[in-house]
Tab-separated table of C-alpha atoms in Angstrom:
chain	number	residue	atom	x	y	z
C	907	MET	CA	-0.029	0.030	-0.005
C	908	ALA	CA	1.153	3.560	-0.744
C	909	ALA	CA	1.952	5.959	2.020
C	910	ARG	CA	-0.140	8.711	0.520
C	911	THR	CA	-2.573	8.601	-2.359
C	912	THR	CA	-4.252	11.680	-3.618
C	913	ARG	CA	-7.125	11.669	-6.153
C	914	ARG	CA	-9.565	14.327	-7.251
C	915	ALA	CA	-12.876	14.445	-9.106
C	916	PRO	CA	-14.703	17.390	-10.757
C	917	GLY	CA	-18.038	18.948	-10.229
C	918	LYS	CA	-20.802	18.825	-12.860
C	919	LEU	CA	-23.561	20.747	-14.518
C	920	LEU	CA	-26.586	19.306	-16.323
C	921	VAL	CA	-27.070	20.560	-19.831
C	922	ALA	CA	-30.314	18.685	-20.605
C	923	GLY	CA	-32.360	15.781	-19.219
C	924	GLU	CA	-33.107	16.963	-15.630
C	925	TYR	CA	-35.766	14.947	-13.827
C	926	ALA	CA	-36.168	12.595	-16.754
C	927	VAL	CA	-32.773	11.009	-16.164
C	928	LEU	CA	-34.062	9.722	-12.859
C	929	GLU	CA	-36.038	7.069	-14.810
C	930	PRO	CA	-33.859	4.063	-15.707
C	931	GLY	CA	-32.796	4.192	-19.395
C	932	ARG	CA	-33.754	7.920	-19.856
C	933	PRO	CA	-30.880	10.136	-21.073
C	934	ALA	CA	-29.218	13.282	-20.049
C	935	VAL	CA	-26.205	15.321	-21.168
C	936	VAL	CA	-23.945	16.375	-18.356
C	937	VAL	CA	-20.616	18.277	-18.302
C	938	ALA	CA	-17.758	18.182	-15.762
C	939	VAL	CA	-16.336	21.531	-14.647
C	940	ASP	CA	-12.889	22.426	-13.429
C	941	ARG	CA	-13.653	22.685	-9.765
C	942	TYR	CA	-12.723	19.611	-7.659
C	943	VAL	CA	-13.069	17.675	-4.470
C	944	THR	CA	-9.665	16.161	-3.528
C	945	VAL	CA	-9.319	13.100	-1.288
C	946	THR	CA	-5.987	11.932	0.183
C	947	VAL	CA	-5.752	8.525	1.706
C	948	THR	CA	-2.918	7.684	4.146
C	949	ALA	CA	-2.228	4.769	6.464
C	950	ALA	CA	-3.422	5.489	9.993
C	951	GLU	CA	-1.500	3.052	12.166
C	952	ASP	CA	-1.178	5.849	14.814
C	953	ALA	CA	-4.958	6.391	15.065
C	954	GLU	CA	-5.152	4.597	18.396
C	955	ASP	CA	-8.341	2.514	18.463
C	956	ALA	CA	-9.886	3.937	15.345
C	957	ASP	CA	-9.968	1.969	12.072
C	958	VAL	CA	-11.018	4.853	9.843
C	959	VAL	CA	-10.389	8.557	10.368
C	960	ILE	CA	-12.094	11.194	8.216
C	961	ASP	CA	-11.293	14.889	8.188
C	962	SER	CA	-12.748	17.505	5.847
C	963	ASP	CA	-12.484	21.301	5.399
C	964	LEU	CA	-16.358	21.242	5.483
C	965	LEU	CA	-16.696	19.628	8.829
C	966	GLY	CA	-14.429	21.465	11.333
C	967	HIS	CA	-13.769	18.280	13.188
C	968	GLU	CA	-12.499	14.817	12.432
C	969	VAL	CA	-14.698	11.696	12.458
C	970	ARG	CA	-13.071	8.557	14.029
C	971	LEU	CA	-14.745	5.201	13.269
C	972	ARG	CA	-14.304	1.554	14.147
C	973	ARG	CA	-15.155	-1.437	11.956
C	974	GLY	CA	-17.884	-3.845	13.035
C	975	GLY	CA	-20.226	-6.489	11.883
C	976	GLN	CA	-22.765	-3.775	10.848
C	977	GLY	CA	-20.200	-1.371	9.195
C	978	LEU	CA	-18.417	1.591	10.497
C	979	ARG	CA	-19.494	3.038	13.813
C	980	ALA	CA	-18.337	6.015	15.762
C	981	LEU	CA	-16.173	5.339	18.660
C	982	PRO	CA	-17.570	5.274	22.123
C	983	GLY	CA	-17.582	8.848	23.580
C	984	ARG	CA	-17.635	10.448	20.139
C	985	ASP	CA	-20.615	11.987	18.457
C	986	PRO	CA	-22.452	9.031	16.840
C	987	ALA	CA	-24.533	11.251	14.537
C	988	LEU	CA	-22.383	11.644	11.497
C	989	ALA	CA	-23.011	14.789	9.636
C	990	ARG	CA	-24.945	14.328	6.363
C	991	GLY	CA	-23.381	14.897	2.965
C	992	VAL	CA	-19.625	14.543	2.586
C	993	PRO	CA	-19.049	12.405	5.640
C	994	ALA	CA	-21.961	10.055	4.730
C	995	HIS	CA	-20.734	9.561	1.211
C	996	ILE	CA	-17.195	8.965	2.433
C	997	VAL	CA	-18.374	6.448	4.990
C	998	SER	CA	-20.386	4.635	2.366
C	999	VAL	CA	-17.387	4.446	-0.025
C	1000	VAL	CA	-15.222	2.975	2.663
C	1001	GLU	CA	-17.818	0.348	3.576
C	1002	THR	CA	-18.448	-0.504	-0.031
C	1003	ILE	CA	-14.780	-1.053	-0.932
C	1004	GLU	CA	-13.986	-2.804	2.348
C	1005	GLN	CA	-16.988	-5.191	1.778
C	1006	LEU	CA	-15.712	-5.874	-1.642
C	1007	ARG	CA	-12.288	-6.643	-0.290
C	1008	THR	CA	-13.732	-8.858	2.391
C	1009	GLU	CA	-15.793	-10.764	-0.218
C	1010	ARG	CA	-12.611	-11.350	-2.168
C	1011	ARG	CA	-10.693	-12.309	0.947
C	1012	LEU	CA	-8.379	-9.334	0.849
C	1013	GLY	CA	-7.026	-7.553	3.851
C	1014	LEU	CA	-7.996	-4.273	5.454
C	1015	ALA	CA	-5.829	-1.714	7.203
C	1016	PRO	CA	-6.421	1.516	9.245
C	1017	VAL	CA	-6.781	4.518	6.944
C	1018	ARG	CA	-7.209	8.265	7.119
C	1019	LEU	CA	-9.166	10.093	4.497
C	1020	SER	CA	-8.714	13.843	4.094
C	1021	VAL	CA	-11.294	15.811	2.070
C	1022	ARG	CA	-10.797	19.238	0.509
C	1023	SER	CA	-13.543	20.869	-1.603
C	1024	ASP	CA	-13.410	23.605	-4.288
C	1025	LEU	CA	-17.204	23.202	-4.896
C	1026	HIS	CA	-18.464	25.594	-2.206
C	1027	ARG	CA	-18.497	29.258	-1.756
C	1028	GLY	CA	-17.827	30.211	1.887
C	1029	GLY	CA	-19.097	26.783	2.977
C	1030	VAL	CA	-22.195	27.073	0.898
C	1031	LYS	CA	-22.903	24.517	-1.853
C	1032	THR	CA	-23.286	25.947	-5.407
C	1033	GLY	CA	-25.063	23.016	-7.021
C	1034	LEU	CA	-21.950	21.518	-8.704
C	1035	GLY	CA	-22.334	17.987	-7.397
C	1036	SER	CA	-19.978	17.912	-4.436
C	1037	SER	CA	-21.404	14.671	-3.078
C	1038	ALA	CA	-20.719	12.893	-6.358
C	1039	ALA	CA	-17.263	14.410	-6.664
C	1040	VAL	CA	-16.196	13.320	-3.205
C	1041	THR	CA	-17.635	9.847	-3.816
C	1042	VAL	CA	-15.700	9.325	-7.101
C	1043	ALA	CA	-12.549	10.843	-5.637
C	1044	ALA	CA	-12.794	8.670	-2.525
C	1045	VAL	CA	-13.360	5.488	-4.630
C	1046	ARG	CA	-10.247	6.151	-6.682
C	1047	ALA	CA	-8.085	7.177	-3.781
C	1048	LEU	CA	-8.957	4.293	-1.487
C	1049	ALA	CA	-8.826	1.641	-4.301
C	1050	ASP	CA	-5.467	2.949	-5.451
C	1051	HIS	CA	-4.104	3.072	-1.880
C	1052	TYR	CA	-4.973	-0.631	-1.569
C	1053	GLY	CA	-3.482	-1.393	-4.955
C	1054	MET	CA	-6.765	-2.374	-6.597
C	1055	ARG	CA	-6.753	-1.997	-10.416
C	1056	LEU	CA	-10.027	-0.452	-11.499
C	1057	SER	CA	-11.210	0.456	-14.920
C	1058	ARG	CA	-13.082	3.797	-15.390
C	1059	GLU	CA	-16.413	1.983	-15.443
C	1060	ASP	CA	-15.460	-0.001	-12.219
C	1061	VAL	CA	-14.894	3.331	-10.445
C	1062	PHE	CA	-18.298	4.615	-11.581
C	1063	ARG	CA	-20.031	1.375	-10.536
C	1064	LEU	CA	-18.446	1.387	-7.142
C	1065	ALA	CA	-19.359	5.009	-6.685
C	1066	LEU	CA	-22.979	4.434	-7.680
C	1067	LEU	CA	-23.184	1.358	-5.416
C	1068	ALA	CA	-21.872	3.440	-2.525
C	1069	THR	CA	-24.439	6.150	-3.386
C	1070	VAL	CA	-27.444	3.834	-3.495
C	1071	ARG	CA	-26.562	2.536	0.006
C	1072	ILE	CA	-27.475	6.014	1.154
C	1073	ASP	CA	-30.226	6.920	-1.259
C	1074	ALA	CA	-31.339	4.981	-4.321
C	1075	GLY	CA	-32.962	8.068	-5.788
C	1076	PRO	CA	-30.218	10.047	-7.479
C	1077	SER	CA	-29.647	9.136	-11.142
C	1078	GLY	CA	-25.807	8.914	-11.080
C	1079	ALA	CA	-25.456	11.498	-13.805
C	1080	ASP	CA	-23.103	13.584	-11.598
C	1081	LEU	CA	-21.021	10.536	-10.914
C	1082	ALA	CA	-20.687	9.900	-14.689
C	1083	ALA	CA	-19.448	13.400	-15.192
C	1084	ALA	CA	-17.011	13.130	-12.331
C	1085	THR	CA	-15.722	9.833	-13.718
C	1086	TRP	CA	-15.559	10.368	-17.426
C	1087	ARG	CA	-15.168	14.202	-17.344
C	1088	GLY	CA	-15.737	16.541	-20.292
C	1089	TRP	CA	-19.124	16.265	-21.978
C	1090	VAL	CA	-21.029	13.001	-21.327
C	1091	SER	CA	-24.151	11.271	-22.528
C	1092	TYR	CA	-25.657	9.202	-19.657
C	1093	ARG	CA	-28.492	6.900	-19.133
C	1094	SER	CA	-29.250	5.691	-15.558
C	1095	PRO	CA	-29.567	2.082	-14.365
C	1096	ASP	CA	-32.356	0.810	-12.050
C	1097	ARG	CA	-30.932	1.882	-8.701
C	1098	GLN	CA	-33.576	-0.061	-6.733
C	1099	ALA	CA	-32.411	-3.176	-8.422
C	1100	LEU	CA	-28.843	-2.402	-7.607
C	1101	LEU	CA	-29.760	-1.906	-3.924
C	1102	THR	CA	-31.587	-5.222	-3.972
C	1103	GLY	CA	-28.561	-6.866	-5.454
C	1104	LEU	CA	-26.248	-5.388	-2.844
C	1105	ARG	CA	-28.452	-6.763	-0.059
C	1106	ARG	CA	-28.875	-10.164	-1.515
C	1107	GLN	CA	-25.660	-10.962	-3.446
C	1108	GLY	CA	-23.148	-8.405	-2.190
C	1109	VAL	CA	-20.808	-5.971	-3.799
C	1110	ALA	CA	-18.690	-8.211	-5.945
C	1111	HIS	CA	-21.671	-9.964	-7.562
C	1112	THR	CA	-23.651	-6.775	-8.203
C	1113	LEU	CA	-20.505	-4.991	-9.523
C	1114	GLY	CA	-19.959	-7.638	-12.175
C	1115	GLN	CA	-23.538	-7.963	-13.436
C	1116	PRO	CA	-25.142	-6.173	-16.398
C	1117	TRP	CA	-27.018	-3.092	-15.324
C	1118	SER	CA	-30.313	-2.621	-17.135
C	1119	GLY	CA	-30.765	0.824	-18.612
C	1120	PHE	CA	-27.188	2.048	-17.972
C	1121	ALA	CA	-25.247	3.568	-20.812
C	1122	VAL	CA	-22.578	6.210	-20.991
C	1123	ARG	CA	-20.438	7.698	-23.726
C	1124	PRO	CA	-18.197	10.725	-23.982
C	1125	LEU	CA	-19.264	13.496	-26.321
C	1126	PRO	CA	-17.101	15.982	-28.207
C	1127	PRO	CA	-17.207	19.501	-26.894
C	1128	PRO	CA	-18.714	22.305	-28.958
C	1129	THR	CA	-16.059	24.303	-30.811
C	1130	ARG	CA	-18.004	27.536	-31.410
C	1131	LEU	CA	-19.911	27.838	-28.145
C	1132	ALA	CA	-18.533	28.586	-24.697
C	1133	LEU	CA	-20.092	27.502	-21.479
C	1134	HIS	CA	-20.715	30.194	-18.884
C	1135	VAL	CA	-22.134	29.502	-15.368
C	1136	GLY	CA	-24.066	31.838	-13.036
C	1137	TRP	CA	-24.913	31.277	-9.515
C	1138	SER	CA	-28.280	32.406	-8.143
C	1139	GLY	CA	-26.793	32.941	-4.630
C	1140	ARG	CA	-29.359	30.485	-3.203
C	1141	PRO	CA	-28.529	26.808	-2.452
C	1142	ALA	CA	-31.238	24.301	-3.307
C	1143	SER	CA	-31.946	20.726	-2.266
C	1144	THR	CA	-32.210	18.355	-5.204
C	1145	THR	CA	-33.296	15.562	-2.964
C	1146	ALA	CA	-36.207	17.626	-1.628
C	1147	LEU	CA	-37.443	18.779	-5.024
C	1148	VAL	CA	-37.242	15.179	-6.399
C	1149	ALA	CA	-39.126	13.812	-3.366
C	1150	ASP	CA	-41.685	16.532	-3.650
C	1151	LEU	CA	-42.334	15.747	-7.339
C	1152	ALA	CA	-42.756	12.055	-6.684
C	1153	THR	CA	-45.694	12.854	-4.313
C	1154	ARG	CA	-47.575	14.896	-6.942
C	1155	ARG	CA	-50.587	13.008	-8.189
C	1156	GLU	CA	-50.262	14.605	-11.661
C	1157	TRP	CA	-46.705	13.276	-12.006
C	1158	GLN	CA	-48.080	9.694	-12.033
C	1159	GLY	CA	-50.039	10.122	-15.231
C	1160	ALA	CA	-49.964	11.574	-18.712
C	1161	LEU	CA	-47.940	14.604	-17.667
C	1162	ARG	CA	-44.995	12.456	-16.615
C	1163	LEU	CA	-45.008	10.294	-19.774
C	1164	ARG	CA	-45.201	13.386	-22.041
C	1165	PHE	CA	-42.328	15.089	-20.163
C	1166	LEU	CA	-40.159	11.907	-20.338
C	1167	ASP	CA	-40.651	11.556	-24.058
C	1168	ASP	CA	-40.163	15.208	-24.783
C	1169	SER	CA	-37.005	15.267	-22.718
C	1170	GLU	CA	-35.630	12.293	-24.513
C	1171	GLN	CA	-36.215	13.917	-27.919
C	1172	CYS	CA	-34.493	17.141	-26.508
C	1173	VAL	CA	-31.485	15.262	-25.163
C	1174	SER	CA	-31.131	13.296	-28.435
C	1175	ALA	CA	-31.086	16.586	-30.306
C	1176	ALA	CA	-28.368	17.966	-28.015
C	1177	GLU	CA	-26.249	14.792	-28.494
C	1178	ARG	CA	-26.575	15.054	-32.260
C	1179	ALA	CA	-25.605	18.709	-32.218
C	1180	LEU	CA	-22.468	17.900	-30.171
C	1181	LEU	CA	-21.476	14.999	-32.400
C	1182	ARG	CA	-21.977	17.103	-35.486
C	1183	ASP	CA	-20.603	20.327	-33.931
C	1184	GLU	CA	-23.693	22.228	-34.939
C	1185	PRO	CA	-23.925	25.287	-32.582
C	1186	ALA	CA	-27.383	26.496	-33.675
C	1187	ALA	CA	-28.911	23.053	-33.015
C	1188	LEU	CA	-27.256	22.912	-29.609
C	1189	LEU	CA	-28.675	26.294	-28.666
C	1190	ASP	CA	-32.076	25.141	-29.786
C	1191	ALA	CA	-31.834	22.041	-27.630
C	1192	VAL	CA	-30.782	24.080	-24.593
C	1193	ARG	CA	-33.679	26.433	-25.051
C	1194	THR	CA	-36.028	23.495	-25.487
C	1195	ALA	CA	-34.606	21.987	-22.241
C	1196	ARG	CA	-35.412	25.306	-20.457
C	1197	GLY	CA	-38.864	25.234	-21.889
C	1198	LEU	CA	-39.501	21.743	-20.592
C	1199	LEU	CA	-38.492	22.807	-17.109
C	1200	ASP	CA	-40.685	25.840	-17.323
C	1201	ARG	CA	-43.627	23.716	-18.391
C	1202	LEU	CA	-43.070	21.152	-15.649
C	1203	ASP	CA	-42.795	23.877	-13.075
C	1204	ALA	CA	-46.041	25.556	-14.268
C	1205	GLU	CA	-47.911	22.103	-14.311
C	1206	THR	CA	-46.733	21.126	-10.805
C	1207	SER	CA	-45.874	24.340	-8.965
C	1208	LEU	CA	-42.791	22.630	-7.733
C	1209	GLY	CA	-40.549	25.875	-7.528
C	1210	ILE	CA	-38.021	24.720	-10.174
C	1211	VAL	CA	-37.649	28.092	-11.870
C	1212	THR	CA	-37.058	30.792	-9.250
C	1213	ALA	CA	-37.114	34.432	-9.976
C	1214	ASP	CA	-33.232	34.491	-9.804
C	1215	LEU	CA	-32.987	31.637	-12.254
C	1216	ARG	CA	-35.516	33.262	-14.573
C	1217	ARG	CA	-33.501	36.451	-14.518
C	1218	LEU	CA	-30.301	34.614	-15.133
C	1219	CYS	CA	-31.698	33.019	-18.314
C	1220	GLU	CA	-33.319	36.117	-19.579
C	1221	VAL	CA	-30.151	38.112	-19.168
C	1222	ALA	CA	-28.114	35.480	-20.966
C	1223	GLU	CA	-30.626	35.302	-23.781
C	1224	SER	CA	-30.358	39.144	-24.175
C	1225	CYS	CA	-26.620	38.647	-24.785
C	1226	GLY	CA	-27.256	35.992	-27.538
C	1227	ALA	CA	-26.743	32.899	-25.405
C	1228	GLY	CA	-28.958	29.810	-24.931
C	1229	ALA	CA	-29.605	29.519	-21.121
C	1230	LYS	CA	-31.408	27.408	-18.656
C	1231	PRO	CA	-31.268	26.355	-14.944
C	1232	SER	CA	-28.857	23.450	-14.410
C	1233	GLY	CA	-30.095	20.518	-12.337
C	1234	ALA	CA	-33.255	20.298	-10.338
C	1235	GLY	CA	-33.576	24.055	-9.994
C	1236	GLY	CA	-35.014	25.893	-6.989
C	1237	GLY	CA	-31.735	27.826	-6.746
C	1238	ASP	CA	-28.091	26.825	-7.327
C	1239	CYS	CA	-26.739	27.430	-10.869
C	1240	GLY	CA	-27.785	28.217	-14.408
C	1241	ILE	CA	-25.818	27.747	-17.538
C	1242	ALA	CA	-25.446	29.805	-20.711
C	1243	LEU	CA	-23.953	28.543	-24.029
C	1244	LEU	CA	-22.539	31.705	-25.688
C	1245	PRO	CA	-21.517	31.850	-29.372
C	1246	ALA	CA	-17.836	32.667	-29.714
C	1247	HIS	CA	-18.511	35.970	-31.592
C	1248	ARG	CA	-20.528	37.271	-28.674
C	1249	SER	CA	-19.066	39.194	-25.669
C	1250	ALA	CA	-18.450	37.150	-22.614
C	1251	ALA	CA	-17.525	40.247	-20.726
C	1252	LEU	CA	-20.905	41.796	-21.433
C	1253	LEU	CA	-22.670	38.600	-20.127
C	1254	ARG	CA	-20.770	38.685	-16.999
C	1255	LEU	CA	-21.368	42.459	-16.523
C	1256	ARG	CA	-25.144	42.092	-17.043
C	1257	TRP	CA	-25.356	39.076	-14.753
C	1258	THR	CA	-23.590	40.938	-12.066
C	1259	ALA	CA	-25.867	43.914	-12.399
C	1260	ALA	CA	-28.830	41.535	-12.086
C	1261	GLY	CA	-27.610	39.992	-8.891
C	1262	ILE	CA	-26.236	36.860	-10.521
C	1263	THR	CA	-22.735	35.748	-9.629
C	1264	PRO	CA	-20.610	34.663	-12.604
C	1265	LEU	CA	-18.557	31.587	-11.584
C	1266	PRO	CA	-15.112	31.332	-13.268
C	1267	LEU	CA	-15.433	27.731	-14.386
C	1268	GLY	CA	-14.233	25.840	-17.452
C	1269	VAL	CA	-15.008	22.411	-18.806
C	1270	THR	CA	-12.533	19.676	-17.954
C	1271	ALA	CA	-10.827	17.602	-20.598
C	1272	GLY	CA	-12.726	14.348	-21.321
C	1273	ALA	CA	-11.941	10.701	-20.718
C	1274	GLY	CA	-8.341	9.710	-21.483
C	1275	ALA	CA	-6.840	13.107	-20.836
C	1276	ASP	CA	-4.028	13.629	-18.435
C	1277	PRO	CA	-5.666	13.660	-14.992
C	1278	GLY	CA	-3.256	16.313	-13.680
C	1279	PRO	CA	-0.624	16.614	-11.008
C	1280	GLU	CA	-2.958	15.991	-8.082
C	1281	ASP	CA	-3.823	12.517	-9.288
C	1282	ARG	CA	-0.735	10.773	-8.087
C	1283	THR	CA	0.472	8.284	-5.496
C	1284	VAL	CA	3.380	9.256	-3.317
C	1285	PRO	CA	5.748	6.330	-2.413
C	1286	ASP	CA	6.918	5.723	1.112
C	1287	ALA	CA	10.306	7.383	0.515
C	1288	ALA	CA	8.916	10.641	-0.841
C	1289	PRO	CA	8.436	13.724	1.266
C	1290	SER	CA	4.882	14.694	2.198
C	1291	PRO	CA	3.493	17.101	-0.440
C	1292	ARG	CA	0.981	19.452	1.234
C	1293	GLY	CA	0.893	22.308	-1.267
C	1294	HIS	CA	-1.321	20.694	-3.772
C	1295	ILE	CA	-4.215	19.986	-1.376
C	1296	ARG	CA	-6.633	22.856	-1.376
C-alpha cells in the first residue's frame, strides 16, 4: 500500500435531461467543470483504536470510526450522529470497498481520508455535485491506496453502489461526469435493483452484473460555443425537490409520460448537435430543455424556476446565449452557451448587475486526458506534499 494517495474528481452541470434521467434508461447530457473535490488517503496506524479517520474542510472536526459487523460506527464517547453529505458519502465508499475486499478475501488496514472541496463558496454549496465528486475521488483514492486496479467503469459502478446505499433516488449523472469528465451522454440504471442486488448478493456480484438501462459515452465539446455559469446565490436541495415531485398526483399520469418523451427527444437533439458540432442546433436544444423545465414547473408548482434563475436566463438570452437552470432548480446554478463571436464580458457584467454571480468555471478535458498533477500516488520514501491539497 502507498503511504499517501491523492485523487480528485470534478463537479458537474446538467445541460439537458433533468428529472427525466431519474427514470432508468432515460438520457441526459452532463458536463464536468474544473472545480474539484480532492481526497487523500494515508495509512493510519497511529490512530489509536480507530480503524478509519475522516477529516474535511467542510466539517471542522475529524470523524473517528471503528469497523464492526454492521459497518463503520463512531467510537464510544464520540458524536455518533455523522453529519450528512460529505461524511456520509465517504463512509459509504469505505464500507463498499471494504465489503468488496472482504468478499474477495483481501486484507484491510487502518486508513485516514482527508477531504478538500473547491465546490463551495464560503461553505455554501453551489449545485456543482459535491457529493458525487467526493464519492468518485474517494473510490479512486482508497482503491489505489489498496493497490486495486479498477477500470473507469469500475470506478463509476463502485461510486454508484456506494451512493445507493445512502439513497437509491439520485440518477448517477453527476457521478458519470466526475468519472468520465468533459461532455458526457448518460442513461441511468435501475438503482432499486442495484440496492436489492447489494443486499442479496453483495458488492462483488452486483458490480459484475449487467445493469439494465445503464449507458454512458463521452461526447465531443462544442467548438463555437462557450459554457458560462451563473450562481443564483441560493442553495437548493435536489433531494427535496425530487421527493416533492414524486408525491404529486399529476406526475403519475400523462404529464409524466409526456415530459419523459419530450425530454428524450431534446437530449437526443443535443447529442446530435455535439456529435456534428452544430452550434445553432445545440442552442435550440438548450432552449427546449429550459422550456420543458418551465412547463413542468407551471404544471406542478414545484418551484423549479425561481425568480433568480429566470432572470439569469433572460439576461443571458439578451446577450445572444442559450440558457437554462442546471439541475433540479430551486436555486443553485444556471448555464449559458454563448456563441464565440458574442461578448463574454458583457454577459458577466449584465449578470452581475442583475444580482447573478458569474462563476469562473471551465469544462474539464474528457476521458483519456492527463488527470493532472494532483492525481498521483506518493511512495513511502517521498516527502509529504501538502501544497497541492486545497
